[in-house]
mmCIF file of C-alpha atoms and ligand atoms in Angstrom:
data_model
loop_
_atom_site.group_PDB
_atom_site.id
_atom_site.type_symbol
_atom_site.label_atom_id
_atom_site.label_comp_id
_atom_site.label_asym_id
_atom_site.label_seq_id
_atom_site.Cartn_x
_atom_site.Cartn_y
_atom_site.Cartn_z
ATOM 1 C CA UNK A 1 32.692 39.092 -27.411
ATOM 2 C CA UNK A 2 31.639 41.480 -29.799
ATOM 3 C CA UNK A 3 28.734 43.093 -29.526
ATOM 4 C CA UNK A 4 27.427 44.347 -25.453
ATOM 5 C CA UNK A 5 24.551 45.773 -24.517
ATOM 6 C CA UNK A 6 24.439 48.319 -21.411
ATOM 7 C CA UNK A 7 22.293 50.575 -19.146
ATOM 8 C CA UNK A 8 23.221 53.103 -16.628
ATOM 9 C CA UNK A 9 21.182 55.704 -14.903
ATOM 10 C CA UNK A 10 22.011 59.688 -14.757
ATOM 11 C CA UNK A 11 23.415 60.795 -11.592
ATOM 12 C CA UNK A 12 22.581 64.062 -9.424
ATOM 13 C CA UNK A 13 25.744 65.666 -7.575
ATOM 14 C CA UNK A 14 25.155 66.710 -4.032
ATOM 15 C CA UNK A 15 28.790 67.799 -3.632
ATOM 16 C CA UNK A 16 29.434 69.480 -7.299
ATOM 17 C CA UNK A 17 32.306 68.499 -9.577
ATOM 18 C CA UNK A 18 33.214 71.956 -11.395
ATOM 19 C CA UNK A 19 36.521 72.347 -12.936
ATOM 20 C CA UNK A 20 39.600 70.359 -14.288
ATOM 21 C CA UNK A 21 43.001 70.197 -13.162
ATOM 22 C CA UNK A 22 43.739 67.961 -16.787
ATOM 23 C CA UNK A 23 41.189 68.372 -19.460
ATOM 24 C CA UNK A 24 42.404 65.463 -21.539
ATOM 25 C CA UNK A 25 42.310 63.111 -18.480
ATOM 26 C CA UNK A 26 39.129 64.529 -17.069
ATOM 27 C CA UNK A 27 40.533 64.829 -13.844
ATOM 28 C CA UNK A 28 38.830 66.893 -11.526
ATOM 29 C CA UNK A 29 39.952 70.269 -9.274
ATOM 30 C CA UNK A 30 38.209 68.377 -6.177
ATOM 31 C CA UNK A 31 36.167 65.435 -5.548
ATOM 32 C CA UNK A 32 32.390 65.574 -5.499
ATOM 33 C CA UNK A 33 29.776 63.062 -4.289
ATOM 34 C CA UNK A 34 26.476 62.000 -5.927
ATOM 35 C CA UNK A 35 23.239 60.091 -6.181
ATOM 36 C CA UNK A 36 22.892 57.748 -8.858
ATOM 37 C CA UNK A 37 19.166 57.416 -9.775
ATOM 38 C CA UNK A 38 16.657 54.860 -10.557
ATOM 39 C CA UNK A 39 15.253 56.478 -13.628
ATOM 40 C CA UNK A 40 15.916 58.344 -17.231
ATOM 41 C CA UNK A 41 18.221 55.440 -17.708
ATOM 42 C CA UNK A 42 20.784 55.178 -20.940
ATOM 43 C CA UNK A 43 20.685 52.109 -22.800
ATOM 44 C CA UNK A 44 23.409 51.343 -25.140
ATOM 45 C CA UNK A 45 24.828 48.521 -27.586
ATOM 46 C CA UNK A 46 28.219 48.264 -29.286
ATOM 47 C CA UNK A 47 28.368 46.097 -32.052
ATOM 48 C CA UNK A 48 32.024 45.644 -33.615
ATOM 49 C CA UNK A 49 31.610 46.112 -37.340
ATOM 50 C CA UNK A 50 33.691 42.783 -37.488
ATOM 51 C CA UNK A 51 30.687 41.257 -36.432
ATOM 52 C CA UNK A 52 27.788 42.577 -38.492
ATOM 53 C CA UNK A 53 29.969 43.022 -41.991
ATOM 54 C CA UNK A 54 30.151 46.375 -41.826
ATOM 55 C CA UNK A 55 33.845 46.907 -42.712
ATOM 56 C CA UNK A 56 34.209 50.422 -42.116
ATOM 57 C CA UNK A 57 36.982 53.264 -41.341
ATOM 58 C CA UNK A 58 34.137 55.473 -38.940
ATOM 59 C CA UNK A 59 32.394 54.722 -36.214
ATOM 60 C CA UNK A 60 28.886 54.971 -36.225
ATOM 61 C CA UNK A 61 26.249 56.466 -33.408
ATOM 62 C CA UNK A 62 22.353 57.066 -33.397
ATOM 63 C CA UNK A 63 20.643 58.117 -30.411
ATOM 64 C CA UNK A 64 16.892 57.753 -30.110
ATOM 65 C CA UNK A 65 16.449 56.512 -33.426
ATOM 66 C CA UNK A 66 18.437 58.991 -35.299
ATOM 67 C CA UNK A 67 22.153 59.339 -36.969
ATOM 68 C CA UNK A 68 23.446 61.653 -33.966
ATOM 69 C CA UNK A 69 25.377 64.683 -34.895
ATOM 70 C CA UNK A 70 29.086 64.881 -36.047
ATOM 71 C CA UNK A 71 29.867 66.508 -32.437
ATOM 72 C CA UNK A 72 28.180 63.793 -30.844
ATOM 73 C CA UNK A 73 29.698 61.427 -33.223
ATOM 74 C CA UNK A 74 33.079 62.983 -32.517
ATOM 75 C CA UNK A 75 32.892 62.650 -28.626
ATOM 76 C CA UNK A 76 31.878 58.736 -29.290
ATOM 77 C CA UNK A 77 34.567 58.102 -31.218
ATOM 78 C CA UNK A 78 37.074 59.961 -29.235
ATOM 79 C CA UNK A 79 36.209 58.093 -26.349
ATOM 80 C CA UNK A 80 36.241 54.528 -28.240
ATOM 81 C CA UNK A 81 39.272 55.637 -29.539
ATOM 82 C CA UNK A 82 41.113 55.119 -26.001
ATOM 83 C CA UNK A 83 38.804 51.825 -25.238
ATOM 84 C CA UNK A 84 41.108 50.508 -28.932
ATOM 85 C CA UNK A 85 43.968 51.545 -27.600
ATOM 86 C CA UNK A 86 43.555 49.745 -24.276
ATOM 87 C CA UNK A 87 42.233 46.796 -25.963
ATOM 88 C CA UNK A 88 44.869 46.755 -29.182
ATOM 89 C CA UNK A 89 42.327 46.570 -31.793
ATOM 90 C CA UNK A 90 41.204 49.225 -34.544
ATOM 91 C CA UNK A 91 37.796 47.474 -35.400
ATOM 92 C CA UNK A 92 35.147 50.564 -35.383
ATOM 93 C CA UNK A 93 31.910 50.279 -34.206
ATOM 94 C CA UNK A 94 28.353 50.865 -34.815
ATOM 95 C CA UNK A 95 26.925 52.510 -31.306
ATOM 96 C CA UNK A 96 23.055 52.543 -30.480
ATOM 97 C CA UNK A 97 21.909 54.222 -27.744
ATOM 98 C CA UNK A 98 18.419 55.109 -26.427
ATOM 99 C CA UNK A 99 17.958 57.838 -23.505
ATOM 100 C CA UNK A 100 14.755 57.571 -21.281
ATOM 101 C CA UNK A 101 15.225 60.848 -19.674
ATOM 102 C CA UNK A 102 12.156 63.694 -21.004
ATOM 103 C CA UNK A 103 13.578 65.889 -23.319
ATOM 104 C CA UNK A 104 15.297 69.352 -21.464
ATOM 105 C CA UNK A 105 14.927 68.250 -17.895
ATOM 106 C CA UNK A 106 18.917 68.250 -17.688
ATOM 107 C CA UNK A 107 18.687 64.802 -16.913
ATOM 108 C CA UNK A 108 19.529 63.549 -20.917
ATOM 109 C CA UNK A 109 23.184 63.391 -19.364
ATOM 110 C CA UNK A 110 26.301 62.668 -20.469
ATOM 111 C CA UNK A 111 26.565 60.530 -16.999
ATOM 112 C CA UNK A 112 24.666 57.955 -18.211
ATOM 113 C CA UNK A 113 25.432 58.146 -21.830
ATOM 114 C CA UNK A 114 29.315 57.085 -21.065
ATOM 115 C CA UNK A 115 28.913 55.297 -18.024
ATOM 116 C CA UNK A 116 26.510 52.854 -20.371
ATOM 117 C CA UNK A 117 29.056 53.362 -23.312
ATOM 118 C CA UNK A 118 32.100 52.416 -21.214
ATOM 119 C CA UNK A 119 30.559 49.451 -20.372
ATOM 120 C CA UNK A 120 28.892 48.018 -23.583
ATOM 121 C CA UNK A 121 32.335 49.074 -25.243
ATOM 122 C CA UNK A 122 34.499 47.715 -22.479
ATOM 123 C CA UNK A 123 32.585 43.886 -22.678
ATOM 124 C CA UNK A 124 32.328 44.153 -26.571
ATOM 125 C CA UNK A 125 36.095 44.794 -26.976
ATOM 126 C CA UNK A 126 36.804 42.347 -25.271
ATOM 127 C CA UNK A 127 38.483 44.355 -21.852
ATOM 128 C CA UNK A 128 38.172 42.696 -18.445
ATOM 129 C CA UNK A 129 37.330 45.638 -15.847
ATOM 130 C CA UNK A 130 36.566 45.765 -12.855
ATOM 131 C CA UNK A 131 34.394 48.063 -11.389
ATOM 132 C CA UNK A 132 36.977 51.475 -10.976
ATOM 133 C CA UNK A 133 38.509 50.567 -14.024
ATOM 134 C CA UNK A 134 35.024 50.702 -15.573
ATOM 135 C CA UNK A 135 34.586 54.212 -13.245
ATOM 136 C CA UNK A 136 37.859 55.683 -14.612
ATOM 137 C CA UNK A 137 37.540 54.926 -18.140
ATOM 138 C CA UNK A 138 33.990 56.516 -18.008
ATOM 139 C CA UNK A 139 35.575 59.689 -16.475
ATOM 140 C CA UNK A 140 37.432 59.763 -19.734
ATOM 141 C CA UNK A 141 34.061 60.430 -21.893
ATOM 142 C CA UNK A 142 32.389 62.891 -19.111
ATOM 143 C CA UNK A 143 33.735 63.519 -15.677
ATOM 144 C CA UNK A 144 30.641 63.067 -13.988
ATOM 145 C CA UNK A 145 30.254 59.449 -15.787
ATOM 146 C CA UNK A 146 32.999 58.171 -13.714
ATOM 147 C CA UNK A 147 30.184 58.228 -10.128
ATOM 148 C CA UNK A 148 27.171 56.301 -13.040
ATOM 149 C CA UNK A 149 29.024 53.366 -12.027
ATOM 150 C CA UNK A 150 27.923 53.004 -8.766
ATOM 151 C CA UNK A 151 25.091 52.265 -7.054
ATOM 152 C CA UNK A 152 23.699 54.910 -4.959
ATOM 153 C CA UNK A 153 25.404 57.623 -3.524
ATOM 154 C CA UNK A 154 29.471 57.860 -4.734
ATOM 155 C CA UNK A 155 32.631 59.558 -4.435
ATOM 156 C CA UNK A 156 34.848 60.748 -7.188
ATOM 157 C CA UNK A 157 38.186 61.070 -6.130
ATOM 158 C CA UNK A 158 40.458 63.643 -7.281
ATOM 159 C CA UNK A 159 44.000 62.584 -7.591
ATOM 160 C CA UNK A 160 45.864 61.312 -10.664
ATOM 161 C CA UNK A 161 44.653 59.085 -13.530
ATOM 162 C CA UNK A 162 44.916 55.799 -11.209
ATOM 163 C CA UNK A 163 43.223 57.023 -8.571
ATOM 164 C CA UNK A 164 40.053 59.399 -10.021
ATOM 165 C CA UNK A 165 37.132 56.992 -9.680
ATOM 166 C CA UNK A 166 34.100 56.630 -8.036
ATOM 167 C CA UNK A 167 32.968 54.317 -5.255
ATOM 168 C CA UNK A 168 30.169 53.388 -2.762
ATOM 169 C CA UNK A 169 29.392 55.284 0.749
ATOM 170 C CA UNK A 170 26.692 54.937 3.046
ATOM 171 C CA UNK A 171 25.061 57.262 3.934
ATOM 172 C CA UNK A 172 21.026 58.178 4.793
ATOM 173 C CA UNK A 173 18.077 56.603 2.765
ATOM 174 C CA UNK A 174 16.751 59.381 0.971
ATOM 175 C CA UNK A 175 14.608 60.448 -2.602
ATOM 176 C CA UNK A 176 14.719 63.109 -4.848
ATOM 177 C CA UNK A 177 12.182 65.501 -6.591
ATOM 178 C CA UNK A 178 12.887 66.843 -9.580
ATOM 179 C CA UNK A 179 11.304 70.077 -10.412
ATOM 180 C CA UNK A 180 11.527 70.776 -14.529
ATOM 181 C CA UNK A 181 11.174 74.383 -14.544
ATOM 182 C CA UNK A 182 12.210 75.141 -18.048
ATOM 183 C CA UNK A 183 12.954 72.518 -21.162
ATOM 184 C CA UNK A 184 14.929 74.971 -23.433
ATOM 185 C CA UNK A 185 18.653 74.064 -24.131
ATOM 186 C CA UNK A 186 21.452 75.841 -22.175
ATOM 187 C CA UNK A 187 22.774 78.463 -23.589
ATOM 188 C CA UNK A 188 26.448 77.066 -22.220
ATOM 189 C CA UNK A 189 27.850 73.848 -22.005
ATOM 190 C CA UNK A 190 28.907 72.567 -18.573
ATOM 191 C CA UNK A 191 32.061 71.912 -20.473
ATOM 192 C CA UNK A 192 32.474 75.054 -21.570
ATOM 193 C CA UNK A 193 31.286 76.934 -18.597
ATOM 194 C CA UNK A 194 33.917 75.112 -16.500
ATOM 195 C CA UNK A 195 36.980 76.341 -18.474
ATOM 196 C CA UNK A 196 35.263 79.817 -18.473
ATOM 197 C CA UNK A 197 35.239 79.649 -14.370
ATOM 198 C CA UNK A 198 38.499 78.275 -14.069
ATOM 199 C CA UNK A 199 40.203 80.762 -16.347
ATOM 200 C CA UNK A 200 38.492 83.977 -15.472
ATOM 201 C CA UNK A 201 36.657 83.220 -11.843
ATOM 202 C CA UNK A 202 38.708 85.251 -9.490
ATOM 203 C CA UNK A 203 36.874 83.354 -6.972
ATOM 204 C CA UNK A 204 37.809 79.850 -8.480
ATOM 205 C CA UNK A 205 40.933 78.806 -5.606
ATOM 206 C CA UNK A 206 38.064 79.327 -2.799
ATOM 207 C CA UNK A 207 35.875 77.388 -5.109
ATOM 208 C CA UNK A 208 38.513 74.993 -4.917
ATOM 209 C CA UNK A 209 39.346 74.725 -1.207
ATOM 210 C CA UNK A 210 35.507 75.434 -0.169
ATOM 211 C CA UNK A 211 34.908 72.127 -2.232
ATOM 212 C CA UNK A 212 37.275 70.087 -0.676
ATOM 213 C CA UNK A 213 36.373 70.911 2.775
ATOM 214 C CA UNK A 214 32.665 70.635 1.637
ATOM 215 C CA UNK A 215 33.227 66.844 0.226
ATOM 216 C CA UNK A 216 34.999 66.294 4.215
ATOM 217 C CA UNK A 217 31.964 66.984 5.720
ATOM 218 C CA UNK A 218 29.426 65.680 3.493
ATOM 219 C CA UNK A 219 31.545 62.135 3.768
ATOM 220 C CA UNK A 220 31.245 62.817 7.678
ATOM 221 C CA UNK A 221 27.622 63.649 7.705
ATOM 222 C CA UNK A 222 27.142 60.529 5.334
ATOM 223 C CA UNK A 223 29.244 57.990 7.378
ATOM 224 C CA UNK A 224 26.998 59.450 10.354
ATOM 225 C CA UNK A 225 23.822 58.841 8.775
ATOM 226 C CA UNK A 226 22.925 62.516 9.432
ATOM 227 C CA UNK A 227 20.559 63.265 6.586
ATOM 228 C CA UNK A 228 19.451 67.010 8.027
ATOM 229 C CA UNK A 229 23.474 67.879 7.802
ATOM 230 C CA UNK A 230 23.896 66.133 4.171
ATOM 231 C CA UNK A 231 20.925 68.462 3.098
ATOM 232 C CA UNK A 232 22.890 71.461 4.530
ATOM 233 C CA UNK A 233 25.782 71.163 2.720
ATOM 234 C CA UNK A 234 24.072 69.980 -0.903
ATOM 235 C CA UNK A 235 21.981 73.534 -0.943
ATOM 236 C CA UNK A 236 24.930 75.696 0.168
ATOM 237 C CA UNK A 237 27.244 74.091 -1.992
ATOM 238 C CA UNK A 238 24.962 74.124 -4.849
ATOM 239 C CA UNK A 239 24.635 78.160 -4.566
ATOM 240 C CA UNK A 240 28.502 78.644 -4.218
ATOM 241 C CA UNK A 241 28.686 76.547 -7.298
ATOM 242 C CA UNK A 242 26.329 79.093 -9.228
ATOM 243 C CA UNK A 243 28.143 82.030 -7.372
ATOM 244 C CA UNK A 244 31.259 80.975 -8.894
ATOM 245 C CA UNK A 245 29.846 80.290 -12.294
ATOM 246 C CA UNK A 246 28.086 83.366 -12.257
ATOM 247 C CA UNK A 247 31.725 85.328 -11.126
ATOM 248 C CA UNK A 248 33.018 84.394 -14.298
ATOM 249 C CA UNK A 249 33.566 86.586 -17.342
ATOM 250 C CA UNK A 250 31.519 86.870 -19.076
ATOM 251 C CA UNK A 251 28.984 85.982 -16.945
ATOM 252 C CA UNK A 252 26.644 82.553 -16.785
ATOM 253 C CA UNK A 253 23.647 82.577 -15.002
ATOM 254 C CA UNK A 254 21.899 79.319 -15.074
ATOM 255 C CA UNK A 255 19.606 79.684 -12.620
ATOM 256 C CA UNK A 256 16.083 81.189 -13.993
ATOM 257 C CA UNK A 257 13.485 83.288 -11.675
ATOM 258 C CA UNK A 258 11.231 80.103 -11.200
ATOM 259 C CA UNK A 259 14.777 78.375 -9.888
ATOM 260 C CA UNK A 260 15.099 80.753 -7.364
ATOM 261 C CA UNK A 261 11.723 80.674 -6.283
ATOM 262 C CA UNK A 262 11.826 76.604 -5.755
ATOM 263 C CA UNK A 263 15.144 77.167 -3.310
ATOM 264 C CA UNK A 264 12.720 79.714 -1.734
ATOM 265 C CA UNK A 265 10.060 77.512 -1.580
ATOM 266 C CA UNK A 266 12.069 74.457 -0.285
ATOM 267 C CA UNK A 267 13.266 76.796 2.648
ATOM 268 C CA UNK A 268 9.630 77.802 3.526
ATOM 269 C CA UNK A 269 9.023 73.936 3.776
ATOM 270 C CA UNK A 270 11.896 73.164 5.664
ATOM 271 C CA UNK A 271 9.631 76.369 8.362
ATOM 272 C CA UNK A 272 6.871 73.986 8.396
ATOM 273 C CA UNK A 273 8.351 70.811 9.268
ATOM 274 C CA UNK A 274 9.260 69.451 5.748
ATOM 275 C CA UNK A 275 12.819 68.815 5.821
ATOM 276 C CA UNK A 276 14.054 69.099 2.048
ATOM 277 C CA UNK A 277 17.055 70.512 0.898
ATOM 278 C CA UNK A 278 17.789 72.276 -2.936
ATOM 279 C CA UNK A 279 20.574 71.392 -5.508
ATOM 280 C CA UNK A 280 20.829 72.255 -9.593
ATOM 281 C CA UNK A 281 23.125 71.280 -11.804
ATOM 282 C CA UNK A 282 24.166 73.797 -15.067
ATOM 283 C CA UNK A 283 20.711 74.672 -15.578
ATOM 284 C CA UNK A 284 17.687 76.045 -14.351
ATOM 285 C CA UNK A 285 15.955 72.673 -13.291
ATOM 286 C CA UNK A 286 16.496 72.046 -9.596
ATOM 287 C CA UNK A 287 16.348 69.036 -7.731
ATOM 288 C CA UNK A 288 15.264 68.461 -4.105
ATOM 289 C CA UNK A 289 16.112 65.873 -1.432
ATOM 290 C CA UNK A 290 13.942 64.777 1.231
ATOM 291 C CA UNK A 291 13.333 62.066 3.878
ATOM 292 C CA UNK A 292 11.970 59.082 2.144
ATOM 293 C CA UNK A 293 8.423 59.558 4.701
ATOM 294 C CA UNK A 294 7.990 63.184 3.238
ATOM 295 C CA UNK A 295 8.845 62.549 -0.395
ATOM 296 C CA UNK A 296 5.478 62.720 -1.811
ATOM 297 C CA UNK A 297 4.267 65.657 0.503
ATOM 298 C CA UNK A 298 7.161 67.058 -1.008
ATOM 299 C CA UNK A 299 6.189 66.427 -4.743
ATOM 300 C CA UNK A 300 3.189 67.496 -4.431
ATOM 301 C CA UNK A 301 4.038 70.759 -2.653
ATOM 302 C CA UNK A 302 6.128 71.438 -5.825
ATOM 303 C CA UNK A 303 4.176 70.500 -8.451
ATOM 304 C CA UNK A 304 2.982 74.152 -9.160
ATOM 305 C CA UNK A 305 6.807 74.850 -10.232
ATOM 306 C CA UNK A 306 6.672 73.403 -13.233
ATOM 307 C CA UNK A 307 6.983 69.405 -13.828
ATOM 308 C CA UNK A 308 8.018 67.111 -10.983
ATOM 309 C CA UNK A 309 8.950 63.276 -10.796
ATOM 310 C CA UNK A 310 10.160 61.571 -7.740
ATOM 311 C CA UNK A 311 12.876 59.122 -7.988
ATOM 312 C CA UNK A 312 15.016 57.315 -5.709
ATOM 313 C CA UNK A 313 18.335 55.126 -5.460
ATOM 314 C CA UNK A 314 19.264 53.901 -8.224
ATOM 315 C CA UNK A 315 21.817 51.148 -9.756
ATOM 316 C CA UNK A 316 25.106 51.687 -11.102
ATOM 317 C CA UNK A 317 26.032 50.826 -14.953
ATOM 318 C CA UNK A 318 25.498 47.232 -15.648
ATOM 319 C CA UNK A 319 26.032 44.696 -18.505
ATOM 320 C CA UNK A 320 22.625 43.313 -19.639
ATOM 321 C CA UNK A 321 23.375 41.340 -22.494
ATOM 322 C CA UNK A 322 26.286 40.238 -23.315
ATOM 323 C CA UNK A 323 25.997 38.043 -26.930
HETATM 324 C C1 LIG B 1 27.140 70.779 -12.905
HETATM 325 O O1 LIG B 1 30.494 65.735 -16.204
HETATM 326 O O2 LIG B 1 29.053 67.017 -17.842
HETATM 327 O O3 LIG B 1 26.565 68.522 -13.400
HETATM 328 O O4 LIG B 1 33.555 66.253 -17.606
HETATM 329 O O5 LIG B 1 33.241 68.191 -19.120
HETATM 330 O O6 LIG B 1 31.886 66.127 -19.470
HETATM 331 P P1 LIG B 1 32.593 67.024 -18.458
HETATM 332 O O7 LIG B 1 31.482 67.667 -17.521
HETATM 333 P P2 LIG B 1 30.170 67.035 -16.849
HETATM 334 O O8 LIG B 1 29.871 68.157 -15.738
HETATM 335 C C2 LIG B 1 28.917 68.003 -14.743
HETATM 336 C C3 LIG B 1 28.772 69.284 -14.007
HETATM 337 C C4 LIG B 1 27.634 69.333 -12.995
HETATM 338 C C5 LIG B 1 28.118 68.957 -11.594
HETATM 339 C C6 LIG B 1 28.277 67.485 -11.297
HETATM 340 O O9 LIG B 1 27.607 66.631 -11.912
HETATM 341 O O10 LIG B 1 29.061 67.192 -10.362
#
């Protein structure tokens, strides 16, 4: 096979991944847990130039329409790089990939981006995967890739390179609101922001250990169905992951004023019967859980805050054509 078309979905952590214990791996300081969604999907083909006549020593990438930059380009061919190596072959490719997410909401991800990529690349070169094979070789392009794989909500394992993937849990039916409070780029990459907490956080080893014993009990609360207790730990975590980031030196803050005032907000619901619970990623755009009966009461009550979109559940990465 040699060229594979693929789409995968962003994914929203509820139990943060923040920090890595091998950068070239892309394994993480702690598992994490997340909810793959059921929009802003990443759609991506690999074509081997073998196969359209292209003979050429670079790989090629556009995004949206347009030659992406040489960074981008860099990361893509990086990444193929190791799917050639796996597969023996040193054809390049030409990569096309469209992202539905709105420009700025945080949501343009790299999750989806390499969770699709893996898995056009994997089918056009020619690798048979399975499923964590697919999740680990994801986690090679962008950590949180590795939990775009699966359906729903996931765990990424820490561990060594054979056993960091993602898989399935159960856990409580719920949806998500997504409040877009500002579109402007981040100042700091995740990327970057994580080596900057790991190296100068003096706080990072209780990041560490508070993580791991936050990932127990959110796999508890999940395997109990208890969504008030999965809410709990998502908003506490989520503010111990911007304590640490903001511990670091010097200093990120990624939350924003309006950020701030949505956690507030959330917890005045949660006074009045609305039981949501607040998590952001590195940015200022926060996103909400809630029972699936009080999602739209929930959207709605947030709407002021800047844009909102209510999403669900969503499917891991999957093949969708395969000629
Ligand atoms: C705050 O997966 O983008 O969204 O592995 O360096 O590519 P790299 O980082 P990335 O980091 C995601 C950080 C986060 C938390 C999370 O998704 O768990």
């Amino acid at each position: 096979m040699t060229t594979a078309t693929a789409r995968a979905y962003p994914n929203i952590a509820l139990v943060k991944y923040w920090g890595k214990q091998d950068e070239d791996l892309i394994l993480p300081v702690a598992g994490s847990l997340s909810l793959t969604l059921d929009a802003f999907p990443t759609t991506t083909t690999v074509a081997l130039d073998a196969a359209t006549g292209t003979d050429t020593d670079i790989d090629t990438f556009s995004l949206n329409g347009a030659v992406a930059s040489a960074d981008a380009t860099g990361r893509v061919t990086r990444f193929l790089d190791r799917v050639r190596e796996l597969a023996g072959s040193e054809t390049r490719a030409t990569v096309t990939s469209t992202n539905e997410a709105p420009t700025g909401a945080g949501l343009a991800s790299s999750a989806s981006g390499f969770a699709a990529l893996a898995t056009a690349a994997a089918a056009a070169y020619g690798l048979d995967l399975d499923r964590r094979d697919l999740s680990r070789l994801a986690r090679r392009g962008s950590g949180s890739a590795s939990r775009s794989l699966v359906d729903g909500l996931a765990v990424w394992h820490a561990g060594d390179d054979a056993h960091s993937y993602a898989e399935a849990v159960a856990g409580p039916d719920m949806r998500m609101v997504i409040v877009t409070v500002d579109t402007a780029q981040k100042a700091v990459s995740s990327r970057a922001a994580m080596r900057r907490t790991a190296l100068t956080s003096p706080f990072f080893p209780a990041w560490i250990s508070s993580t791991e014993e936050s990932l127990a009990a959110m796999l508890e609360a999940c395997a109990a169905d208890d969504f008030t207790r999965v809410g709990r730990i998502t908003e506490s975590h989520a503010l111990r992951m911007h304590a640490v980031i903001q511990s670091c030196d010097p200093p990120i803050r990624y939350l924003a004023p309006t950020s701030v005032a949505v956690f507030d907000a959330v917890a005045a619901l949660r006074e009045q019967g609305l039981e949501a619970y607040s998590t952001a990623d590195a940015g200022p755009n926060v996103a909400v859980i809630v029972r699936p009966e009080q999602a739209e009461d929930l959207r709605d009550a947030l709407a002021g805050f800047g844009s909102v979109r209510l999403v669900g559940a969503g499917d891991g990465a999957r093949l969708i054509d395969a000629g």
